[in-house]
PDB file of C-alpha atoms in Angstrom:
ATOM      1  CA  MET A   1      -0.142  -0.064   0.086  1.00 67.00           C
ATOM      2  CA  PHE A   2       1.002   3.593  -0.596  1.00 76.00           C
ATOM      3  CA  HIS A   3      -0.194   6.917  -0.109  1.00 87.00           C
ATOM      4  CA  VAL A   4      -1.626   9.340  -3.638  1.00 89.00           C
ATOM      5  CA  ASP A   5      -1.565  12.529  -3.674  1.00 90.00           C
ATOM      6  CA  ASP A   6      -6.066  13.905  -4.340  1.00 90.00           C
ATOM      7  CA  ASP A   7      -5.711  15.445  -7.856  1.00 91.00           C
ATOM      8  CA  ALA A   8      -3.117  12.453  -8.634  1.00 91.00           C
ATOM      9  CA  TYR A   9      -5.947   9.866  -7.281  1.00 91.00           C
ATOM     10  CA  GLU A  10      -8.394  11.072  -9.507  1.00 91.00           C
ATOM     11  CA  LYS A  11      -6.432  11.646 -12.027  1.00 91.00           C
ATOM     12  CA  LEU A  12      -5.877   7.810 -11.818  1.00 92.00           C
ATOM     13  CA  LYS A  13      -9.611   7.326 -10.848  1.00 92.00           C
ATOM     14  CA  SER A  14     -10.814   8.826 -14.604  1.00 91.00           C
ATOM     15  CA  TYR A  15      -8.069   6.730 -16.499  1.00 93.00           C
ATOM     16  CA  LEU A  16      -9.627   3.760 -14.628  1.00 92.00           C
ATOM     17  CA  ARG A  17     -12.542   4.946 -15.490  1.00 91.00           C
ATOM     18  CA  THR A  18     -12.410   5.202 -19.610  1.00 90.00           C
ATOM     19  CA  LEU A  19     -10.565   2.325 -18.994  1.00 90.00           C
ATOM     20  CA  ASN A  20     -13.460   0.447 -17.888  1.00 90.00           C
ATOM     21  CA  ARG A  21     -15.530   2.159 -20.491  1.00 87.00           C
ATOM     22  CA  HIS A  22     -14.010   0.454 -23.529  1.00 87.00           C
ATOM     23  CA  PHE A  23     -13.477  -2.537 -22.342  1.00 88.00           C
ATOM     24  CA  LYS A  24     -17.132  -2.963 -21.352  1.00 85.00           C
ATOM     25  CA  ASN A  25     -18.187  -4.360 -23.915  1.00 82.00           C
ATOM     26  CA  THR A  26     -14.403  -6.601 -24.856  1.00 83.00           C
ATOM     27  CA  LYS A  27     -14.828 -10.065 -23.676  1.00 84.00           C
ATOM     28  CA  GLY A  28     -12.517 -10.652 -20.905  1.00 87.00           C
ATOM     29  CA  GLY A  29     -12.509  -6.862 -20.560  1.00 89.00           C
ATOM     30  CA  ASP A  30     -12.736  -7.212 -16.372  1.00 90.00           C
ATOM     31  CA  GLU A  31      -9.697  -9.178 -16.676  1.00 92.00           C
ATOM     32  CA  ILE A  32      -7.889  -7.181 -19.190  1.00 91.00           C
ATOM     33  CA  ILE A  33      -8.648  -4.000 -16.578  1.00 92.00           C
ATOM     34  CA  ALA A  34      -7.257  -5.895 -13.594  1.00 92.00           C
ATOM     35  CA  ASP A  35      -3.841  -6.883 -15.561  1.00 92.00           C
ATOM     36  CA  ILE A  36      -3.912  -3.337 -16.394  1.00 93.00           C
ATOM     37  CA  GLU A  37      -4.310  -1.903 -12.678  1.00 92.00           C
ATOM     38  CA  SER A  38      -1.878  -4.758 -11.295  1.00 92.00           C
ATOM     39  CA  ARG A  39       0.792  -3.567 -13.848  1.00 93.00           C
ATOM     40  CA  ILE A  40       0.083   0.474 -12.721  1.00 93.00           C
ATOM     41  CA  VAL A  41       0.807  -0.732  -8.795  1.00 91.00           C
ATOM     42  CA  GLU A  42       3.770  -2.309 -10.046  1.00 90.00           C
ATOM     43  CA  LEU A  43       5.176   0.706 -12.163  1.00 91.00           C
ATOM     44  CA  PHE A  44       4.305   2.845  -8.886  1.00 91.00           C
ATOM     45  CA  GLN A  45       6.334   0.452  -6.442  1.00 89.00           C
ATOM     46  CA  GLN A  46       8.809   1.300  -8.493  1.00 88.00           C
ATOM     47  CA  LYS A  47       8.704   5.193  -7.918  1.00 88.00           C
ATOM     48  CA  ILE A  48       8.685   4.710  -4.425  1.00 87.00           C
ATOM     49  CA  ASN A  49      11.844   4.244  -2.550  1.00 83.00           C
ATOM     50  CA  ASN A  50      12.890   5.369   0.990  1.00 81.00           C
ATOM     51  CA  GLU A  51      12.971   9.156   0.741  1.00 84.00           C
ATOM     52  CA  LYS A  52       9.856   9.538  -1.899  1.00 85.00           C
ATOM     53  CA  LYS A  53       6.741   7.313  -0.044  1.00 85.00           C
ATOM     54  CA  VAL A  54       4.193   9.324  -1.745  1.00 91.00           C
ATOM     55  CA  ILE A  55       2.653   8.846  -5.499  1.00 91.00           C
ATOM     56  CA  THR A  56       2.352  12.849  -7.127  1.00 92.00           C
ATOM     57  CA  LEU A  57       0.381  13.535 -10.421  1.00 92.00           C
ATOM     58  CA  GLU A  58       3.348  13.616 -11.975  1.00 92.00           C
ATOM     59  CA  ASP A  59       4.033   9.794 -11.080  1.00 92.00           C
ATOM     60  CA  VAL A  60       0.497   9.244 -12.319  1.00 93.00           C
ATOM     61  CA  ASN A  61       0.832  11.220 -15.612  1.00 93.00           C
ATOM     62  CA  GLU A  62       4.382   9.012 -16.317  1.00 93.00           C
ATOM     63  CA  VAL A  63       2.325   5.658 -15.665  1.00 93.00           C
ATOM     64  CA  ILE A  64      -1.011   6.956 -18.298  1.00 93.00           C
ATOM     65  CA  ALA A  65       1.730   7.904 -20.879  1.00 92.00           C
ATOM     66  CA  THR A  66       3.841   4.351 -20.511  1.00 91.00           C
ATOM     67  CA  MET A  67      -0.038   2.848 -20.680  1.00 92.00           C
ATOM     68  CA  GLY A  68      -1.033   5.010 -23.147  1.00 90.00           C
ATOM     69  CA  LYS A  69      -4.708   5.699 -23.565  1.00 87.00           C
ATOM     70  CA  PRO A  70      -6.993   2.896 -24.288  1.00 84.00           C
ATOM     71  CA  THR A  71      -7.489   4.236 -28.069  1.00 80.00           C
ATOM     72  CA  ASP A  72      -4.195   3.928 -28.389  1.00 79.00           C
ATOM     73  CA  PHE A  73      -3.861   0.142 -27.727  1.00 76.00           C
ATOM     74  CA  GLU A  74      -6.895  -0.327 -30.537  1.00 63.00           C
ATOM     75  CA  GLU A  75      -6.145  -3.689 -32.176  1.00 54.00           C
ATOM     76  CA  ASP A  76      -7.806  -2.369 -35.761  1.00 49.00           C
ATOM     77  CA  VAL A  77      -6.685   0.703 -37.422  1.00 42.00           C
ATOM     78  CA  GLU A  78      -8.978   0.566 -40.890  1.00 43.00           C
ATOM     79  CA  GLU A  79     -11.217   3.426 -40.898  1.00 41.00           C
ATOM     80  CA  GLU A  80     -13.874   3.641 -43.690  1.00 36.00           C
ATOM     81  CA  TYR A  81     -15.404   6.545 -44.848  1.00 38.00           C
ATOM     82  CA  PHE A  82     -19.058   7.317 -45.682  1.00 41.00           C
ATOM     83  CA  GLY A  83     -21.749   9.614 -46.056  1.00 39.00           C
ATOM     84  CA  ASP A  84     -22.549  12.462 -48.607  1.00 41.00           C
ATOM     85  CA  PRO A  85     -19.417  12.302 -51.352  1.00 41.00           C
ATOM     86  CA  ASP A  86     -18.690  15.660 -50.445  1.00 42.00           C
ATOM     87  CA  ILE A  87     -17.682  15.640 -47.149  1.00 40.00           C
ATOM     88  CA  ARG A  88     -16.248  12.674 -46.752  1.00 41.00           C
ATOM     89  CA  GLN A  89     -13.083  14.341 -47.279  1.00 44.00           C
ATOM     90  CA  ILE A  90     -10.806  13.882 -44.789  1.00 47.00           C
ATOM     91  CA  GLY A  91     -10.763  16.264 -42.005  1.00 52.00           C
ATOM     92  CA  ARG A  92     -12.767  19.109 -43.679  1.00 64.00           C
ATOM     93  CA  LYS A  93     -13.704  22.353 -42.340  1.00 77.00           C
ATOM     94  CA  ARG A  94     -17.341  24.019 -41.187  1.00 81.00           C
ATOM     95  CA  LEU A  95     -17.720  27.275 -39.600  1.00 87.00           C
ATOM     96  CA  PHE A  96     -20.721  26.231 -37.221  1.00 88.00           C
ATOM     97  CA  ARG A  97     -22.272  27.668 -33.793  1.00 89.00           C
ATOM     98  CA  ASP A  98     -21.424  25.151 -30.900  1.00 88.00           C
ATOM     99  CA  ILE A  99     -24.798  25.047 -29.140  1.00 83.00           C
ATOM    100  CA  ASP A 100     -23.046  22.380 -26.623  1.00 83.00           C
ATOM    101  CA  ASN A 101     -20.683  25.280 -25.065  1.00 83.00           C
ATOM    102  CA  ARG A 102     -23.228  27.927 -25.628  1.00 85.00           C
ATOM    103  CA  ILE A 103     -23.216  31.332 -23.714  1.00 84.00           C
ATOM    104  CA  ILE A 104     -25.408  33.222 -25.981  1.00 86.00           C
ATOM    105  CA  GLY A 105     -25.962  31.664 -29.261  1.00 86.00           C
ATOM    106  CA  GLY A 106     -22.453  29.676 -29.677  1.00 88.00           C
ATOM    107  CA  VAL A 107     -20.826  31.905 -32.268  1.00 88.00           C
ATOM    108  CA  CYS A 108     -17.247  32.355 -29.771  1.00 88.00           C
ATOM    109  CA  SER A 109     -17.260  28.741 -29.106  1.00 88.00           C
ATOM    110  CA  GLY A 110     -17.897  28.112 -33.225  1.00 88.00           C
ATOM    111  CA  LEU A 111     -15.016  30.248 -33.978  1.00 88.00           C
ATOM    112  CA  GLY A 112     -13.294  28.710 -31.276  1.00 87.00           C
ATOM    113  CA  ALA A 113     -13.257  25.319 -32.308  1.00 86.00           C
ATOM    114  CA  TYR A 114     -12.952  26.701 -36.414  1.00 86.00           C
ATOM    115  CA  PHE A 115      -9.866  28.296 -35.136  1.00 85.00           C
ATOM    116  CA  LYS A 116      -8.899  25.784 -32.549  1.00 84.00           C
ATOM    117  CA  LEU A 117      -8.294  28.545 -30.013  1.00 85.00           C
ATOM    118  CA  ASP A 118      -9.936  28.898 -26.821  1.00 87.00           C
ATOM    119  CA  PRO A 119     -13.604  30.564 -27.160  1.00 88.00           C
ATOM    120  CA  VAL A 120     -13.183  32.963 -24.091  1.00 89.00           C
ATOM    121  CA  TRP A 121     -11.029  35.309 -26.681  1.00 88.00           C
ATOM    122  CA  PHE A 122     -13.363  35.597 -28.887  1.00 87.00           C
ATOM    123  CA  ARG A 123     -15.793  36.057 -25.797  1.00 88.00           C
ATOM    124  CA  VAL A 124     -13.399  38.627 -24.661  1.00 87.00           C
ATOM    125  CA  ALA A 125     -12.759  40.510 -27.882  1.00 86.00           C
ATOM    126  CA  PHE A 126     -16.605  40.641 -28.338  1.00 83.00           C
ATOM    127  CA  ILE A 127     -17.069  42.243 -24.703  1.00 84.00           C
ATOM    128  CA  ILE A 128     -14.148  44.680 -25.333  1.00 83.00           C
ATOM    129  CA  ALA A 129     -15.515  45.779 -28.380  1.00 81.00           C
ATOM    130  CA  THR A 130     -19.115  46.401 -27.451  1.00 79.00           C
ATOM    131  CA  LEU A 131     -17.343  50.019 -26.135  1.00 76.00           C
ATOM    132  CA  SER A 132     -17.609  50.603 -29.263  1.00 72.00           C
ATOM    133  CA  GLY A 133     -21.206  49.812 -30.216  1.00 74.00           C
ATOM    134  CA  LEU A 134     -20.518  47.783 -33.031  1.00 75.00           C
ATOM    135  CA  SER A 135     -19.928  44.230 -31.980  1.00 77.00           C
ATOM    136  CA  ILE A 136     -23.672  43.291 -30.405  1.00 82.00           C
ATOM    137  CA  LEU A 137     -24.943  43.796 -33.995  1.00 82.00           C
ATOM    138  CA  VAL A 138     -22.154  41.903 -35.529  1.00 84.00           C
ATOM    139  CA  TYR A 139     -22.467  38.888 -32.841  1.00 85.00           C
ATOM    140  CA  LEU A 140     -26.585  39.181 -34.021  1.00 85.00           C
ATOM    141  CA  VAL A 141     -25.732  38.787 -37.607  1.00 86.00           C
ATOM    142  CA  LEU A 142     -23.417  35.754 -36.936  1.00 88.00           C
ATOM    143  CA  TRP A 143     -25.482  34.154 -35.022  1.00 88.00           C
ATOM    144  CA  VAL A 144     -28.265  34.574 -37.553  1.00 88.00           C
ATOM    145  CA  ILE A 145     -26.113  33.388 -40.453  1.00 87.00           C
ATOM    146  CA  ILE A 146     -23.842  31.193 -39.335  1.00 89.00           C
ATOM    147  CA  PRO A 147     -25.230  27.275 -38.945  1.00 86.00           C
ATOM    148  CA  PRO A 148     -25.626  25.041 -35.411  1.00 87.00           C
ATOM    149  CA  ALA A 149     -23.872  22.421 -34.979  1.00 85.00           C
ATOM    150  CA  ARG A 150     -26.626  19.658 -34.909  1.00 81.00           C
ATOM    151  CA  THR A 151     -25.762  16.878 -36.129  1.00 79.00           C
ATOM    152  CA  VAL A 152     -22.937  14.342 -35.447  1.00 76.00           C
ATOM    153  CA  SER A 153     -21.629  14.802 -38.904  1.00 76.00           C
ATOM    154  CA  GLU A 154     -21.860  18.369 -38.234  1.00 80.00           C
ATOM    155  CA  LYS A 155     -19.610  18.917 -35.127  1.00 80.00           C
ATOM    156  CA  LEU A 156     -17.402  16.965 -36.161  1.00 79.00           C
ATOM    157  CA  GLU A 157     -16.759  19.096 -39.620  1.00 80.00           C
ATOM    158  CA  MET A 158     -16.598  22.030 -37.125  1.00 82.00           C
ATOM    159  CA  ASN A 159     -13.870  20.888 -35.177  1.00 80.00           C
ATOM    160  CA  GLY A 160     -12.205  19.559 -38.536  1.00 78.00           C
ATOM    161  CA  ASP A 161     -12.217  15.811 -37.629  1.00 75.00           C
ATOM    162  CA  PRO A 162     -13.572  13.746 -40.728  1.00 72.00           C
ATOM    163  CA  VAL A 163     -16.949  11.796 -40.555  1.00 72.00           C
ATOM    164  CA  THR A 164     -15.453   8.257 -39.960  1.00 73.00           C
ATOM    165  CA  ILE A 165     -18.099   5.623 -37.800  1.00 72.00           C
ATOM    166  CA  SER A 166     -15.464   5.462 -35.633  1.00 75.00           C
ATOM    167  CA  ASN A 167     -15.006   9.427 -34.886  1.00 76.00           C
ATOM    168  CA  ILE A 168     -18.875   9.369 -34.720  1.00 77.00           C
ATOM    169  CA  GLU A 169     -19.157   6.272 -32.412  1.00 78.00           C
ATOM    170  CA  LYS A 170     -16.515   8.268 -30.038  1.00 77.00           C
ATOM    171  CA  ILE A 171     -18.970  11.686 -30.044  1.00 76.00           C
ATOM    172  CA  ILE A 172     -22.067   9.270 -29.343  1.00 79.00           C
ATOM    173  CA  LYS A 173     -20.407   7.475 -26.337  1.00 79.00           C
ATOM    174  CA  ASP A 174     -18.616  10.576 -24.716  1.00 78.00           C
ATOM    175  CA  GLU A 175     -22.627  11.977 -24.946  1.00 76.00           C
ATOM    176  CA  MET A 176     -23.853   8.859 -23.390  1.00 79.00           C
ATOM    177  CA  ASN A 177     -21.428   9.100 -20.574  1.00 81.00           C
ATOM    178  CA  ASP A 178     -21.628  12.285 -20.106  1.00 76.00           C
ATOM    179  CA  LEU A 179     -25.021  11.646 -19.152  1.00 79.00           C
ATOM    180  CA  ARG A 180     -24.574   9.131 -17.204  1.00 82.00           C
ATOM    181  CA  ASP A 181     -22.000  11.162 -15.312  1.00 80.00           C
ATOM    182  CA  LYS A 182     -24.325  13.401 -14.668  1.00 77.00           C
ATOM    183  CA  ILE A 183     -26.852  10.753 -13.402  1.00 81.00           C
ATOM    184  CA  ASP A 184     -24.405   9.885 -11.035  1.00 81.00           C
ATOM    185  CA  ASP A 185     -23.752  13.070  -9.496  1.00 79.00           C
ATOM    186  CA  LEU A 186     -27.298  13.645  -8.910  1.00 80.00           C
ATOM    187  CA  ALA A 187     -27.864  10.044  -7.453  1.00 80.00           C
ATOM    188  CA  SER A 188     -25.227  10.063  -5.033  1.00 79.00           C
ATOM    189  CA  GLN A 189     -26.062  14.138  -4.282  1.00 78.00           C
ATOM    190  CA  ALA A 190     -29.717  12.714  -3.694  1.00 79.00           C
ATOM    191  CA  LYS A 191     -28.088  10.055  -1.555  1.00 76.00           C
ATOM    192  CA  ARG A 192     -26.255  12.384   0.950  1.00 74.00           C
ATOM    193  CA  LYS A 193     -29.105  14.646   0.843  1.00 71.00           C
ATOM    194  CA  TRP A 194     -31.166  12.158   1.988  1.00 71.00           C
ATOM    195  CA  ARG A 195     -28.502  10.388   4.544  1.00 70.00           C
ATOM    196  CA  LYS A 196     -28.769  14.418   6.041  1.00 62.00           C
ATOM    197  CA  LYS A 197     -31.926  14.150   6.418  1.00 60.00           C
TER     198      LYS A 197
ATOM    199  CA  MET B   1       1.413  10.795 -40.173  1.00 64.00           C
ATOM    200  CA  GLU B   2       0.249   8.207 -42.497  1.00 79.00           C
ATOM    201  CA  LEU B   3       3.575   6.921 -42.536  1.00 86.00           C
ATOM    202  CA  GLU B   4       3.449   6.417 -38.474  1.00 81.00           C
ATOM    203  CA  LYS B   5       0.821   4.649 -39.364  1.00 81.00           C
ATOM    204  CA  THR B   6       1.634   1.894 -42.032  1.00 86.00           C
ATOM    205  CA  ASN B   7       4.434   1.084 -39.263  1.00 85.00           C
ATOM    206  CA  ALA B   8       1.756   0.768 -36.648  1.00 83.00           C
ATOM    207  CA  GLN B   9       0.278  -1.655 -38.774  1.00 84.00           C
ATOM    208  CA  MET B  10       3.265  -3.701 -39.773  1.00 86.00           C
ATOM    209  CA  ARG B  11       4.012  -3.774 -35.664  1.00 87.00           C
ATOM    210  CA  LYS B  12       0.561  -4.887 -35.161  1.00 85.00           C
ATOM    211  CA  GLY B  13       0.595  -7.679 -37.706  1.00 85.00           C
ATOM    212  CA  VAL B  14       3.784  -9.409 -36.252  1.00 92.00           C
ATOM    213  CA  LEU B  15       2.754  -8.866 -32.178  1.00 92.00           C
ATOM    214  CA  GLU B  16       1.371 -12.125 -31.883  1.00 93.00           C
ATOM    215  CA  LEU B  17       4.198 -13.691 -33.360  1.00 95.00           C
ATOM    216  CA  CYS B  18       6.660 -11.923 -31.450  1.00 95.00           C
ATOM    217  CA  ILE B  19       4.291 -12.868 -28.395  1.00 95.00           C
ATOM    218  CA  LEU B  20       4.435 -16.332 -28.083  1.00 96.00           C
ATOM    219  CA  SER B  21       7.615 -17.188 -29.644  1.00 96.00           C
ATOM    220  CA  ILE B  22       8.718 -15.173 -26.058  1.00 95.00           C
ATOM    221  CA  ILE B  23       6.239 -17.386 -23.988  1.00 96.00           C
ATOM    222  CA  SER B  24       7.949 -20.025 -25.757  1.00 96.00           C
ATOM    223  CA  SER B  25      11.022 -19.337 -24.895  1.00 94.00           C
ATOM    224  CA  GLU B  26      10.516 -19.238 -21.102  1.00 92.00           C
ATOM    225  CA  GLU B  27       7.369 -18.748 -18.817  1.00 94.00           C
ATOM    226  CA  SER B  28       7.064 -15.122 -18.536  1.00 94.00           C
ATOM    227  CA  TYR B  29       4.597 -12.635 -17.287  1.00 93.00           C
ATOM    228  CA  ALA B  30       4.235  -9.106 -18.304  1.00 93.00           C
ATOM    229  CA  SER B  31       6.961  -7.308 -17.507  1.00 91.00           C
ATOM    230  CA  ASN B  32       9.142  -9.979 -19.193  1.00 91.00           C
ATOM    231  CA  ILE B  33       6.955 -10.049 -22.234  1.00 95.00           C
ATOM    232  CA  LEU B  34       7.147  -5.929 -21.571  1.00 94.00           C
ATOM    233  CA  SER B  35      11.024  -5.571 -21.502  1.00 93.00           C
ATOM    234  CA  SER B  36      11.388  -8.052 -24.641  1.00 93.00           C
ATOM    235  CA  LEU B  37       9.241  -6.028 -26.878  1.00 93.00           C
ATOM    236  CA  LYS B  38      10.494  -2.789 -25.765  1.00 91.00           C
ATOM    237  CA  GLU B  39      13.766  -3.248 -26.558  1.00 92.00           C
ATOM    238  CA  ALA B  40      12.667  -4.954 -29.832  1.00 90.00           C
ATOM    239  CA  GLU B  41      11.020  -1.250 -30.011  1.00 88.00           C
ATOM    240  CA  LEU B  42       8.111  -3.470 -31.548  1.00 89.00           C
ATOM    241  CA  LEU B  43       5.576  -1.744 -28.641  1.00 86.00           C
ATOM    242  CA  VAL B  44       4.709   1.896 -27.971  1.00 83.00           C
ATOM    243  CA  VAL B  45       2.650   1.525 -25.334  1.00 90.00           C
ATOM    244  CA  GLU B  46       2.328  -0.682 -22.851  1.00 93.00           C
ATOM    245  CA  GLY B  47      -1.610  -0.886 -22.629  1.00 92.00           C
ATOM    246  CA  THR B  48      -1.499  -3.056 -26.300  1.00 91.00           C
ATOM    247  CA  LEU B  49      -0.309  -6.065 -24.615  1.00 93.00           C
ATOM    248  CA  TYR B  50      -3.360  -6.564 -22.122  1.00 93.00           C
ATOM    249  CA  PRO B  51      -6.314  -7.329 -24.871  1.00 92.00           C
ATOM    250  CA  LEU B  52      -3.820  -9.387 -26.485  1.00 92.00           C
ATOM    251  CA  LEU B  53      -2.690 -11.743 -23.935  1.00 94.00           C
ATOM    252  CA  THR B  54      -5.991 -12.013 -22.757  1.00 93.00           C
ATOM    253  CA  ARG B  55      -7.959 -12.940 -26.266  1.00 92.00           C
ATOM    254  CA  LEU B  56      -4.531 -15.390 -27.100  1.00 94.00           C
ATOM    255  CA  LYS B  57      -5.793 -17.060 -23.622  1.00 95.00           C
ATOM    256  CA  ASN B  58      -9.327 -17.376 -24.338  1.00 94.00           C
ATOM    257  CA  ASP B  59      -8.429 -18.597 -27.605  1.00 94.00           C
ATOM    258  CA  GLY B  60      -7.045 -21.499 -25.920  1.00 95.00           C
ATOM    259  CA  LEU B  61      -2.758 -20.556 -26.889  1.00 96.00           C
ATOM    260  CA  LEU B  62      -1.919 -19.557 -23.487  1.00 96.00           C
ATOM    261  CA  ASN B  63      -2.129 -20.677 -19.838  1.00 95.00           C
ATOM    262  CA  TYR B  64      -1.222 -19.196 -16.753  1.00 95.00           C
ATOM    263  CA  ARG B  65      -0.894 -19.464 -13.206  1.00 95.00           C
ATOM    264  CA  TRP B  66      -0.440 -17.757 -10.179  1.00 94.00           C
ATOM    265  CA  GLU B  67       3.141 -16.809  -8.654  1.00 93.00           C
ATOM    266  CA  GLU B  68       3.281 -14.721  -5.333  1.00 91.00           C
ATOM    267  CA  SER B  69       5.774 -11.336  -6.104  1.00 86.00           C
ATOM    268  CA  THR B  70       7.727 -10.468  -2.915  1.00 83.00           C
ATOM    269  CA  SER B  71       7.766  -6.300  -4.309  1.00 79.00           C
ATOM    270  CA  GLY B  72       4.673  -6.600  -5.488  1.00 80.00           C
ATOM    271  CA  PRO B  73       0.794  -7.723  -7.114  1.00 86.00           C
ATOM    272  CA  PRO B  74       0.738 -11.648  -7.493  1.00 90.00           C
ATOM    273  CA  ARG B  75       2.066 -12.477 -10.960  1.00 92.00           C
ATOM    274  CA  LYS B  76       0.439 -14.294 -13.792  1.00 94.00           C
ATOM    275  CA  TYR B  77       3.110 -16.373 -15.375  1.00 95.00           C
ATOM    276  CA  TYR B  78       1.947 -17.203 -19.149  1.00 96.00           C
ATOM    277  CA  SER B  79       3.048 -20.403 -21.066  1.00 96.00           C
ATOM    278  CA  LEU B  80       2.226 -22.036 -24.453  1.00 96.00           C
ATOM    279  CA  THR B  81      -0.475 -24.614 -24.399  1.00 96.00           C
ATOM    280  CA  ASP B  82      -0.060 -27.075 -27.010  1.00 96.00           C
ATOM    281  CA  THR B  83      -2.672 -25.240 -29.647  1.00 96.00           C
ATOM    282  CA  GLY B  84      -0.201 -22.338 -28.303  1.00 96.00           C
ATOM    283  CA  LYS B  85       3.127 -23.910 -29.850  1.00 96.00           C
ATOM    284  CA  GLN B  86       1.114 -25.403 -33.253  1.00 96.00           C
ATOM    285  CA  VAL B  87      -0.291 -21.759 -34.282  1.00 96.00           C
ATOM    286  CA  LEU B  88       3.463 -20.545 -33.360  1.00 96.00           C
ATOM    287  CA  GLU B  89       4.945 -23.446 -35.429  1.00 97.00           C
ATOM    288  CA  LYS B  90       2.529 -22.481 -38.223  1.00 96.00           C
ATOM    289  CA  LEU B  91       3.116 -18.524 -37.430  1.00 96.00           C
ATOM    290  CA  THR B  92       7.171 -18.973 -37.387  1.00 96.00           C
ATOM    291  CA  SER B  93       7.016 -20.715 -41.031  1.00 97.00           C
ATOM    292  CA  ASN B  94       4.868 -18.382 -42.675  1.00 96.00           C
ATOM    293  CA  TRP B  95       6.956 -15.014 -41.112  1.00 96.00           C
ATOM    294  CA  LYS B  96      10.335 -16.529 -42.711  1.00 96.00           C
ATOM    295  CA  GLN B  97       8.502 -17.125 -46.024  1.00 96.00           C
ATOM    296  CA  LEU B  98       7.055 -13.573 -45.885  1.00 95.00           C
ATOM    297  CA  SER B  99      10.018 -11.962 -44.672  1.00 94.00           C
ATOM    298  CA  ASP B 100      11.944 -14.121 -47.395  1.00 95.00           C
ATOM    299  CA  SER B 101       9.674 -13.123 -50.457  1.00 94.00           C
ATOM    300  CA  VAL B 102       9.828  -9.067 -49.364  1.00 94.00           C
ATOM    301  CA  ASN B 103      13.615  -9.255 -48.654  1.00 93.00           C
ATOM    302  CA  SER B 104      14.367 -10.655 -52.071  1.00 93.00           C
ATOM    303  CA  LEU B 105      12.086  -8.120 -53.570  1.00 92.00           C
ATOM    304  CA  ILE B 106      13.479  -5.088 -52.129  1.00 91.00           C
ATOM    305  CA  ASN B 107      17.096  -6.715 -52.861  1.00 86.00           C
ATOM    306  CA  PHE B 108      16.168  -7.108 -56.460  1.00 77.00           C
ATOM    307  CA  LYS B 109      14.889  -3.612 -57.109  1.00 70.00           C
ATOM    308  CA  SER B 110      18.120  -2.239 -54.831  1.00 71.00           C
ATOM    309  CA  GLU B 111      20.528  -4.503 -57.204  1.00 72.00           C
ATOM    310  CA  LYS B 112      18.756  -2.880 -60.468  1.00 70.00           C
ATOM    311  CA  LYS B 113      19.120   0.718 -59.433  1.00 66.00           C
ATOM    312  CA  GLY B 114      22.717  -0.176 -58.346  1.00 64.00           C
ATOM    313  CA  LYS B 115      23.152  -1.778 -61.598  1.00 63.00           C
ATOM    314  CA  LYS B 116      21.448   1.749 -63.580  1.00 59.00           C
ATOM    315  CA  LEU B 117      23.962   3.705 -61.062  1.00 59.00           C
ATOM    316  CA  LYS B 118      26.688   1.873 -62.775  1.00 53.00           C
ATOM    317  CA  ILE B 119      26.080   2.583 -66.238  1.00 51.00           C
TER     318      ILE B 119
END
């Protein structure tokens, strides 16, 4: 047994959670995860000595880099493209409003996804420009003319990812997982409240 | 990018053969296998090994037994089953054939180039 820093523990927990998700539907998935876990313990043990008794976030990051993300150890590399011939091009990028991460209309988050920048820069720019009085109008015009990314393939194009089966699967999985995490959180909050009463 | 993908596919193709042959030379546990594979630069991330080991075991090519370790969690020592030995034999002869063909193809081309350069 050894001690693990709080942030390191959280990081490790979320890594194990991604592993769980990835191997949940694989035959022998539990076994694979158990094997990986005991390898992680082994790697931690190599980092512990008389002077160093606590596993830090840095250690966890290093171990995760050694083990790799579940997507890095996929066995098949092949991907097939499908859909409209004109959106099949790899990495074709289009400007959409990112309505999943919006504050008002998703214009800034969409610009952020398009230019691969943190949308906060666009938000700050728009707020500063408000002083000149023009930017509210510009924002409204952009809101009207830029279409929202509603479908999965539009969301992929917004980020410049190719529309492939595995990418679409990934988005859907991510959304399902987000939903499940939210439900889990709600459930545990409810439980806590229940107990307090 | 594309080059890396092709390289990864080449590695993946021979990984099973390599794992089986490491285990055939001596009973091994994951860390042994990992260090041999990493030394040979056949593995980028360690996680790749575990799904493969489990699949080979479920396909009846590998057996394992638990052994306590003084320095950490108990270890799974893998060995080849009879089927595993047969598969390894077949894969090895296939590999020899494949590498011979590929080598002769590559050499043939470079020989031709060499001749042209001399002229």
